[in-house]
Amino acid sequence: KPGEYKHSKEPSSLPCMHLAVVACGDRLEETLIMLKSAVLFSNRRLCFHIFAEDSLKPEFEKKLKEWPSSYTKKFEYNIYPITFSVGNAQEWKKLFKPCAAQRLFLPVILKDVDSLLYVDTDVLFLRPIDDIWHILKEFNSTQLAAMAPEHEIPKIGWYSRFARHPYYGTTGVNSGVMLMNLTRIRNTQFKNSMIPSGLTWEEMLYPLYQKYKNYITWGDQDLLNIIFYFNPECLYVFPCQWNYRPDHCMYGSNCKGAEEEGVSVLHGNRGVYHDDKQPTFKALYEVIRDFPFEDNLFQSLYYPLQSKFLDTVHTLCGRIPQVFLKQIEKTMKRVYENRVIVYLGANHRY
């Protein structure tokens, strides 16, 4: 496509897992660290769909080419310009964070992609994407997207206290990690508050925005909440460990799934990777950022992380370090065991 860069390696025997992200402004480094976390742990091949401002395209190209071939062979990527198929492009671009509304148009733009995981730039994977990708198989016949609740406790949730528009469920949903069956989204007629009959996804977006624009605070996330309020049968709600945010520990631990299994996907919203308000989140970001690709995961990633966490035990989130470390430890053990088994098998050393 015009204005699109492409970089690809030899195809894998399995279809790749599609991951989309939207990067504008100063989000280059965050996006690269998110992609790095995806590549470090995932097993199957990945297809990255990076939507970025024109000024960022050459930077992405340059940085991704610097990664070692042992990792670049695990993925292919496309970089797309920021485009909005309906309505006023400048209006969409300024909605909430820069360019965030682009995610609403993924079903329209990526017409050849069946399913996709969308994440915000401030997300880190602490286990293989393969594991969240498997949730697609758990969708029933009407479900076409999956998100986690915005909050676990209604009395302190934002939507349940302040929203002036319809929202999904009792606390709303957070769109920072969103698994989508794009084929189903494209083929569905959605119930809405504008006309008695159904509308396609693309037909619905701009009229919905026009109707509610004076009442929405969180931009495209609010629009998604409105859509799934009217179409609750279309949404699969996955547990909080797949979209773990500061809210889950800064008021006391309130994500039971993370307490039991560990955090699977970390979402450092509110800029917590870059300030000192949540040292646990910042520690994870910095350790993954600084990890040399070819080094040993335990030695150069897990051990530095453990030592950094010792400095955070006085903080609310730091009091539960096992929540942050449990899944990443399991993941690295799996990676290590797979490599040892492959090595032993190849060398017949039993």
Coordinates of C-alpha atoms in Angstrom, one line a residue:
K1 CA 0.0 0.0 0.0
P2 CA 1.2 3.6 -0.6
G3 CA 3.2 5.0 2.4
E4 CA 3.6 1.5 3.9
Y5 CA 6.9 -0.1 4.8
K6 CA 7.2 -3.9 4.8
H7 CA 9.8 -6.2 6.3
S8 CA 9.4 -10.0 6.3
K9 CA 11.3 -13.2 6.9
E10 CA 10.7 -16.8 5.8
P11 CA 7.2 -18.0 6.6
S12 CA 6.6 -20.3 9.6
S13 CA 4.7 -23.5 9.4
L14 CA 1.9 -22.1 11.6
P15 CA -0.1 -19.0 10.8
C16 CA 1.3 -16.0 12.7
M17 CA -0.3 -14.2 15.6
H18 CA -1.3 -10.7 14.6
L19 CA -0.4 -7.8 17.0
A20 CA -1.4 -4.2 16.4
V21 CA -0.3 -1.0 18.1
V22 CA -0.7 2.7 17.4
A23 CA 2.3 5.0 18.1
C24 CA 2.3 8.8 17.8
G25 CA 4.2 11.6 19.5
D26 CA 6.8 10.4 22.0
R27 CA 5.7 6.7 22.1
L28 CA 8.6 5.2 19.9
E29 CA 10.6 3.7 22.8
E30 CA 7.5 2.4 24.7
T31 CA 6.3 0.7 21.5
L32 CA 9.7 -0.9 20.8
I33 CA 9.9 -2.2 24.4
M34 CA 6.4 -3.7 24.1
L35 CA 7.4 -5.4 20.8
K36 CA 10.6 -6.6 22.5
S37 CA 8.6 -8.2 25.3
A38 CA 6.4 -9.9 22.8
V39 CA 9.3 -11.4 20.8
L40 CA 11.3 -12.4 23.9
F41 CA 8.7 -14.9 25.2
S42 CA 6.4 -15.9 22.3
N43 CA 6.7 -19.3 20.7
R44 CA 4.7 -18.9 17.4
R45 CA 5.6 -16.4 14.7
L46 CA 4.3 -12.9 15.1
C47 CA 3.0 -10.4 12.6
F48 CA 3.2 -6.8 13.9
H49 CA 0.9 -4.1 12.5
I50 CA 2.4 -0.7 13.6
F51 CA 0.3 2.4 12.9
A52 CA 2.6 5.4 13.2
E53 CA 3.0 9.0 12.3
D54 CA 5.2 9.5 9.2
S55 CA 8.0 11.0 11.2
L56 CA 8.3 7.7 13.3
K57 CA 8.4 5.3 10.4
P58 CA 12.1 5.5 9.6
E59 CA 12.9 5.3 13.3
F60 CA 11.0 2.1 13.7
E61 CA 12.7 0.7 10.6
K62 CA 16.1 1.6 11.9
K63 CA 15.6 0.2 15.4
L64 CA 14.0 -3.1 14.4
K65 CA 16.8 -3.8 11.9
E66 CA 19.3 -3.4 14.8
W67 CA 17.7 -6.4 16.6
P68 CA 19.7 -9.7 16.2
S69 CA 18.7 -12.1 13.5
S70 CA 17.8 -14.8 16.1
Y71 CA 14.9 -12.6 17.1
T72 CA 14.0 -10.8 13.8
K73 CA 13.3 -14.2 12.2
K74 CA 10.5 -14.7 14.8
F75 CA 8.4 -11.9 13.3
E76 CA 7.4 -9.8 10.3
Y77 CA 6.0 -6.3 10.4
N78 CA 4.1 -3.6 8.4
I79 CA 4.1 0.1 9.2
Y80 CA 1.0 2.0 8.2
P81 CA 0.1 5.7 8.1
I82 CA -2.6 7.0 10.5
T83 CA -5.9 7.0 8.5
F84 CA -9.6 7.3 9.4
S85 CA -12.1 6.0 6.9
V86 CA -15.1 8.0 8.1
G87 CA -15.7 11.4 9.7
N88 CA -13.2 14.2 10.4
A89 CA -9.6 12.9 10.5
Q90 CA -8.3 15.7 12.7
E91 CA -11.2 15.3 15.1
W92 CA -10.4 11.5 15.4
K93 CA -6.7 12.2 15.8
K94 CA -7.2 14.5 18.8
L95 CA -9.7 12.2 20.5
F96 CA -8.1 11.4 23.9
K97 CA -4.5 10.4 23.4
P98 CA -2.8 11.3 20.0
C99 CA -4.0 8.8 17.3
A100 CA -5.6 6.4 19.9
A101 CA -8.9 6.3 17.9
Q102 CA -7.0 4.6 15.1
R103 CA -7.7 1.3 16.9
L104 CA -11.4 1.7 16.1
F105 CA -10.6 1.4 12.4
L106 CA -8.5 -1.8 12.5
P107 CA -11.4 -4.0 11.2
V108 CA -11.8 -1.6 8.2
I109 CA -8.1 -1.2 7.4
L110 CA -6.8 -4.8 8.0
K111 CA -9.3 -6.4 5.7
D112 CA -7.2 -9.6 5.1
V113 CA -6.5 -10.2 8.8
D114 CA -8.9 -12.6 10.5
S115 CA -8.0 -12.1 14.2
L116 CA -5.8 -9.6 16.0
L117 CA -4.6 -8.6 19.4
Y118 CA -4.5 -4.8 19.9
V119 CA -2.4 -3.3 22.7
D120 CA -1.6 0.2 23.9
T121 CA 2.1 1.2 23.6
D122 CA 2.5 1.0 27.4
V123 CA 1.9 -2.7 27.6
L124 CA 4.4 -5.4 28.5
F125 CA 4.0 -9.1 27.9
L126 CA 5.2 -11.3 30.8
R127 CA 4.3 -14.6 29.2
P128 CA 3.9 -15.8 25.5
I129 CA 1.3 -14.1 23.4
D130 CA 0.4 -17.6 22.4
D131 CA -1.5 -17.9 25.7
I132 CA -3.8 -14.9 25.2
W133 CA -4.2 -15.9 21.5
H134 CA -5.8 -19.2 22.7
I135 CA -8.6 -17.2 24.2
L136 CA -10.0 -16.7 20.7
K137 CA -10.9 -20.4 20.8
E138 CA -13.0 -19.8 23.9
F139 CA -15.3 -17.3 22.1
N140 CA -18.9 -18.5 21.7
S141 CA -20.8 -18.0 18.5
T142 CA -21.7 -14.4 19.2
Q143 CA -18.5 -13.1 20.8
L144 CA -16.2 -11.0 18.6
A145 CA -13.9 -9.2 21.0
A146 CA -12.4 -9.6 24.5
M147 CA -11.4 -7.0 27.1
A148 CA -10.8 -6.9 30.8
P149 CA -12.9 -4.9 33.3
E150 CA -11.9 -1.3 33.9
H151 CA -12.1 -2.1 37.6
E152 CA -12.8 -5.0 39.9
I153 CA -14.7 -3.0 42.6
P154 CA -17.7 -0.9 41.4
K155 CA -17.7 1.5 44.4
I156 CA -14.2 2.8 43.4
G157 CA -14.5 2.3 39.6
W158 CA -14.4 5.3 37.3
Y159 CA -17.3 4.4 35.1
S160 CA -19.6 3.3 38.0
R161 CA -19.0 6.6 39.7
F162 CA -18.6 9.2 37.0
A163 CA -19.7 8.1 33.5
R164 CA -22.4 10.1 31.7
H165 CA -22.9 7.6 28.9
P166 CA -23.8 3.9 28.7
Y167 CA -21.0 1.5 29.5
Y168 CA -20.5 -2.3 29.6
G169 CA -21.4 -4.2 32.8
T170 CA -21.0 -2.8 36.3
T171 CA -17.5 -1.2 35.9
G172 CA -17.0 -0.8 32.1
V173 CA -14.1 -2.4 30.2
N174 CA -10.5 -1.2 29.5
S175 CA -9.5 -1.2 25.9
G176 CA -5.7 -1.2 26.4
V177 CA -5.6 -4.9 25.7
M178 CA -8.2 -6.0 23.1
L179 CA -8.5 -9.3 21.4
M180 CA -10.6 -9.1 18.2
N181 CA -12.1 -11.5 15.7
L182 CA -12.0 -8.9 12.8
T183 CA -13.9 -11.2 10.4
R184 CA -16.9 -11.4 12.8
I185 CA -16.7 -7.6 13.5
R186 CA -16.9 -6.9 9.7
N187 CA -19.8 -9.3 9.3
T188 CA -22.0 -8.1 12.2
Q189 CA -24.9 -5.7 12.3
F190 CA -24.6 -3.9 15.6
K191 CA -27.6 -2.8 17.7
N192 CA -27.3 0.9 18.5
S193 CA -29.1 3.9 20.0
M194 CA -29.5 5.8 16.8
I195 CA -31.7 3.8 14.5
P196 CA -34.0 0.7 15.1
S197 CA -32.1 -1.5 12.6
G198 CA -28.5 -2.7 12.9
L199 CA -25.4 -0.9 11.6
T200 CA -22.1 -2.3 10.4
W201 CA -19.0 -1.4 12.5
E202 CA -17.8 1.3 10.0
E203 CA -21.3 2.8 9.6
M204 CA -21.7 3.1 13.4
L205 CA -18.5 4.8 14.4
Y206 CA -18.9 8.4 13.4
P207 CA -22.6 8.8 14.2
L208 CA -22.0 7.2 17.6
Y209 CA -19.1 9.6 18.3
Q210 CA -21.3 12.6 17.2
K211 CA -24.0 11.5 19.6
Y212 CA -21.8 11.1 22.6
K213 CA -18.8 13.3 22.1
N214 CA -19.9 15.8 24.8
Y215 CA -20.1 13.0 27.3
I216 CA -17.0 10.9 26.8
T217 CA -13.8 11.4 28.8
W218 CA -11.6 8.4 27.7
G219 CA -12.1 8.8 23.9
D220 CA -12.2 5.6 21.9
Q221 CA -12.5 3.4 25.1
D222 CA -15.7 5.1 25.9
L223 CA -17.1 4.5 22.4
L224 CA -16.2 0.8 22.8
N225 CA -18.0 0.7 26.1
I226 CA -21.1 2.3 24.5
I227 CA -21.0 -0.3 21.6
F228 CA -20.8 -3.3 24.0
Y229 CA -23.4 -1.8 26.3
F230 CA -25.9 -2.2 23.4
N231 CA -24.3 -5.5 22.2
P232 CA -23.2 -7.3 25.4
E233 CA -23.5 -10.7 23.8
C234 CA -20.6 -9.8 21.5
L235 CA -18.0 -9.3 24.3
Y236 CA -15.9 -11.9 26.1
V237 CA -14.5 -10.6 29.4
F238 CA -11.1 -11.9 30.3
P239 CA -9.7 -11.7 33.8
C240 CA -7.6 -8.8 35.2
Q241 CA -4.2 -10.5 35.0
W242 CA -4.4 -10.0 31.2
N243 CA -4.6 -6.3 31.6
Y244 CA -2.9 -5.5 35.0
R245 CA -2.8 -1.8 35.8
P246 CA -1.7 0.3 38.8
D247 CA -5.4 0.4 39.9
H248 CA -5.1 -3.3 40.8
C249 CA -2.5 -2.7 43.5
M250 CA -2.4 1.0 44.4
Y251 CA -5.6 0.8 46.5
G252 CA -4.7 -2.6 47.9
S253 CA -4.5 -5.8 45.9
N254 CA -7.8 -6.4 44.1
C255 CA -6.9 -8.7 41.1
K256 CA -7.4 -12.3 42.4
G257 CA -6.3 -13.8 39.1
A258 CA -2.9 -12.1 39.4
E259 CA -2.5 -13.2 43.0
E260 CA -3.1 -16.8 42.0
E261 CA -1.3 -16.9 38.6
G262 CA 0.8 -13.8 38.4
V263 CA 0.5 -10.9 36.0
S264 CA 0.3 -12.1 32.3
V265 CA 0.1 -8.7 30.6
L266 CA 1.3 -5.5 32.4
H267 CA -0.4 -2.2 31.4
G268 CA 1.6 0.8 32.7
N269 CA -1.0 3.5 32.1
R270 CA -0.8 7.0 33.7
G271 CA 2.8 7.2 32.6
V272 CA 4.1 5.0 35.5
Y273 CA 7.0 3.6 33.5
H274 CA 8.5 7.1 33.4
D275 CA 7.9 8.5 36.9
D276 CA 8.4 7.3 40.5
K277 CA 4.8 6.9 41.5
Q278 CA 4.8 3.1 40.9
P279 CA 8.4 1.7 41.2
T280 CA 7.3 -1.9 40.5
F281 CA 6.0 -1.0 37.1
K282 CA 9.0 1.2 36.3
A283 CA 11.4 -1.6 37.4
L284 CA 9.8 -4.1 34.9
Y285 CA 9.9 -1.6 32.1
E286 CA 13.6 -0.7 32.7
V287 CA 14.8 -4.3 33.0
I288 CA 13.1 -5.4 29.7
R289 CA 14.4 -2.2 28.0
D290 CA 17.9 -2.8 29.1
F291 CA 18.0 -6.6 28.5
P292 CA 20.7 -7.5 25.9
F293 CA 18.9 -9.8 23.4
E294 CA 21.5 -12.5 23.3
D295 CA 22.1 -12.8 27.0
N296 CA 20.8 -15.4 29.4
L297 CA 17.2 -14.5 30.5
F298 CA 17.7 -15.6 34.1
Q299 CA 21.0 -13.9 34.6
S300 CA 20.3 -10.6 32.7
L301 CA 16.6 -10.2 33.2
Y302 CA 15.1 -12.1 36.1
Y303 CA 17.9 -11.6 38.6
P304 CA 18.2 -7.8 38.0
L305 CA 14.4 -7.7 38.3
Q306 CA 14.5 -9.4 41.7
S307 CA 17.1 -7.0 43.0
K308 CA 15.2 -3.9 41.7
F309 CA 12.0 -5.2 43.4
L310 CA 13.8 -5.3 46.8
D311 CA 13.8 -1.5 46.6
T312 CA 10.1 -1.3 46.1
V313 CA 8.8 -3.3 49.0
H314 CA 7.8 -0.2 50.9
T315 CA 5.3 0.8 48.2
L316 CA 1.7 -0.5 47.9
C317 CA 2.3 -2.4 44.7
G318 CA 5.8 -3.5 45.9
R319 CA 4.3 -5.4 48.8
I320 CA 3.1 -8.1 46.5
P321 CA 6.2 -8.8 44.4
Q322 CA 5.2 -12.4 43.7
V323 CA 2.3 -11.0 41.6
F324 CA 4.8 -9.4 39.2
L325 CA 7.4 -12.1 39.2
K326 CA 5.4 -15.3 39.2
Q327 CA 4.4 -15.4 35.6
I328 CA 7.7 -14.1 34.2
E329 CA 9.5 -16.8 36.2
K330 CA 7.2 -19.5 34.8
T331 CA 7.8 -18.2 31.3
M332 CA 11.5 -18.1 31.6
K333 CA 11.5 -21.7 33.0
R334 CA 9.6 -22.8 30.0
V335 CA 12.0 -21.1 27.6
Y336 CA 15.0 -22.6 29.4
E337 CA 13.5 -26.1 29.5
N338 CA 12.7 -26.0 25.8
R339 CA 16.2 -24.9 25.0
V340 CA 17.7 -27.6 27.2
I341 CA 15.5 -30.3 25.7
V342 CA 16.4 -29.2 22.2
Y343 CA 20.1 -29.1 23.1
L344 CA 20.0 -32.5 24.8
G345 CA 18.0 -34.0 21.9
A346 CA 20.4 -32.7 19.3
N347 CA 23.5 -33.9 21.2
H348 CA 22.1 -37.2 22.6
R349 CA 23.4 -36.2 26.1
Y350 CA 21.1 -37.9 28.6

